[in-house]
Amino acid sequence: MADFIKNPVVELPERNPAPSFPASELVFTDAEKAQIAEYVERYPTADGAIMRALWLAQEKFGYLPPDVIKLAAEEVGMPYAKAYGVATFYTQYYKKKMGAHVLDVCTCFSCQICGGYDMLHYLENKLGIHKGETTEDGQFSIQEVECLGACGSAPMLQVTNGSYVHNLTTDKVDALIDALREGKSWPFESVTLPQDEDDLGGNRRTDVTATETYQTPPASETIA
Amino acid sequence: MPSVTIDGQTFEFEGRPGLLQFCLQHGLEVPHFCYHPAMSAPANCRQCLVDVGTPEMDRETRQPRLDEAGNPVIRFFPKLQTSCTMEITDGMVVKSHRSSEAVERAQKDNLELLLINHPLDCPICDQAGHCPLQIQAYKYGPEGSRFEFEKVNKPKHIPLGPQVMLDGERCINCTRCVRFTTEISESHQLTIIERGVRNYPMTPPGVTFDEPYSMNVIDICPVGALTSRDSRFKARIWEMSRTASVTTGGANGNNCYYWVKDNQIMKVTPRDNPSVNEYWLPDEERLDYHRFNDDRPEGPAIGKIKTDWNAAYDAAASLLKDADASRVVFMGSAYATVEDNYLLMKLAASLGADAPTYIPHIEEGHGDDWLRTDDRSPNREGCERLGMMPAGDSLAARLNAGEVDVLYVLEEDPVAAGLATTEQLANVRVILHAYNTTNQTMPAADVFLPAATVVETVGTFVNHKGHAQRVRPAKAIRGMNRTLMMEVGKSRADLHGTPFDRWHDESNLVDCQPGWVSLPAVAIRLGHAMDYRGPKYIMHEIADSIDAFDGATYAAMGEQGVRLEDVGAAV
């Protein structure tokens, strides 16, 4: 049903949405303004700072409705239209209110052939929502996203623009949901190449405890 | 001089020309969508791919390496290159689809990709017939598609603003419209939203695409994604003839095409002229064509009674003949051509009356230092160069003092302009040449002579920068056709005489006459011969006799007009 391939419909965004925040809340503090000014300094043109400004705004407001995008664009000093185009391009910018944990399931090429859609559909069934939706308790949102650059450990998902969960299986999805429900965060995993395991004594990073090795099992084994 | 070889043909070049533009300027077609000469080249349509090589240089001698035959060794780029972003360098060798199978194949495959989600609804699309995507798909595209899934459905018939309608499915995301709003008009009202197969141009929420130049994106859209809300579904492109002329809504003399079907103007589009309006036209001048079709008079009239032309001329002539020349006021017009105003001046002089004046139409704050001007009339500069003075308040004073017996108005509306009231004109005999029945001086007219509008006449307008340009008849009028005016050829090549051209259609013919026909007709009845073979010869006489028009002949003006000081006219 939510499958874009079977029902490829692109919805028109609300063209004249009501304000999401009262005008009194829709402001940056002096510290945030100074931070954005510092971002602007880093790039040859002001437009370059919009990515960071949007990120800052998303952390402040929780998500990026059009009026927040406009606020960020004005603070950076670039056209609102262009900033809006940037914000809609990236799935990491949330254009609507999301759950406490956003599960970005990759269904791009490598993940897709290793069972990305199976993981997505398992997650949808487990949480009782479709991708793009949020559970009633406001805990989980699911998004289908394009490549997150971890093809070696496909299929994978990302938790709330944070840690990656590699080499997904249904068991691992269950464990992830349980952990998040209990208020634990999923640890950063350092994924190494198999030959590194053998030749170099495993994980070469010393600052992380969770490690995993890339595996390329047949898809049938991956999907329990 | 450095040279470049394109498909085996060698061209010399200067500076650092772009490859695609260079090819187009030399008549070598290279298919493309996103490239537009006035804007930056994003190279995102990938249609203009060519195979490019440069001479291999010897690192030590810094000379080109030669093969056994003594020819420079050409090293080709490993992949095909977009010609829109490629700068030509000396010795470059280019293979287009004419000489490279790889390029031909690449262009064909690219079109297949572009057409994957394109709805192919050409039969109901306004762009069909002049659509770059349609034309190039026929010329360079594949014979079919291998894509057998449902196409992506994007938002359709979305009004982006008051004038522009979006069909997201037809869009190929060339970004020409977005670049227009960021680089040319700088309204920043459009952006491409979303990503991948989901993207299309859109206004951000809360923004309406209502800038005064919004309709230019319709012209530059290489597909039917952006169409005009005003003219869509009204006429197919092949049912219309188009005529190169200028618009008259402002003093810039923006170059345009008038599109005609059944003797009705259907739309107005810009015509390239680098020294006047480049590629652009403001919305107001595109929508300003209904006055050519609607509220047109039925024919000449004496009082309120319809009559024939000879009777109307006789009546006008007898009014002038009976009047004391010092009590006759002639009024020229900044809407009328230089030729017509000149004839009016001659008529006034031959009677011994005061020289005609014109009414300025200045709307403070309307202009924008680009294509829109404060002056809302097309020929004020022309009137001033003829030596006409602006009409002041003296007319009202003279009318009140009963010093005027006859008021002769050429293509103007003194009542609407606030120079006189119909009460003041009650005891004045008014001879009025006018375009429309909405003319507010018309109720006071004793002799009414319907005048040909800019789309029905031949003549010259001078824009506010002193650029003299010709107007050409786009539609026929009753009693005169274009071939009689000897202004337009009858061959097919001139874009007028297609089999679908409605010149031969008798419908919607307005019974009016251009000033250069009606003014001599009145003059000859007063015993003053104005014997011209056509407006061209009137302009010759003006160029010969008035310093401010020195050199301004039709031949000098041509299609693009001429800056008067460039041909030696006094400023």
PDB file of C-alpha atoms in Angstrom, chain A residues 6 12 22 39 41 55 65 93 126 147 200-201 206 217:
ATOM      1  CA  LYS A   6       2.984  -0.003  -6.894  1.00  0.00           C
ATOM      2  CA  LEU A  12       1.459  18.179  -3.363  1.00  0.00           C
ATOM      3  CA  PRO A  22       3.339  31.310  17.527  1.00  0.00           C
ATOM      4  CA  TYR A  39      28.449  29.066  10.209  1.00  0.00           C
ATOM      5  CA  GLU A  41      31.606  32.755   7.972  1.00  0.00           C
ATOM      6  CA  TRP A  55      20.120  21.426  11.519  1.00  0.00           C
ATOM      7  CA  PRO A  65       7.758  23.283   9.093  1.00  0.00           C
ATOM      8  CA  TYR A  93      15.389  17.117   7.769  1.00  0.00           C
ATOM      9  CA  LYS A 126       5.569  -4.736  14.161  1.00  0.00           C
ATOM     10  CA  CYS A 147      21.469   5.187   0.466  1.00  0.00           C
ATOM     11  CA  LEU A 200      44.755  -6.788  12.447  1.00  0.00           C
ATOM     12  CA  GLY A 201      43.215  -8.167  15.567  1.00  0.00           C
ATOM     13  CA  THR A 206      39.690   1.929  20.665  1.00  0.00           C
ATOM     14  CA  PRO A 217      25.564 -13.932   3.664  1.00  0.00           C
TER      15      PRO A 217
END
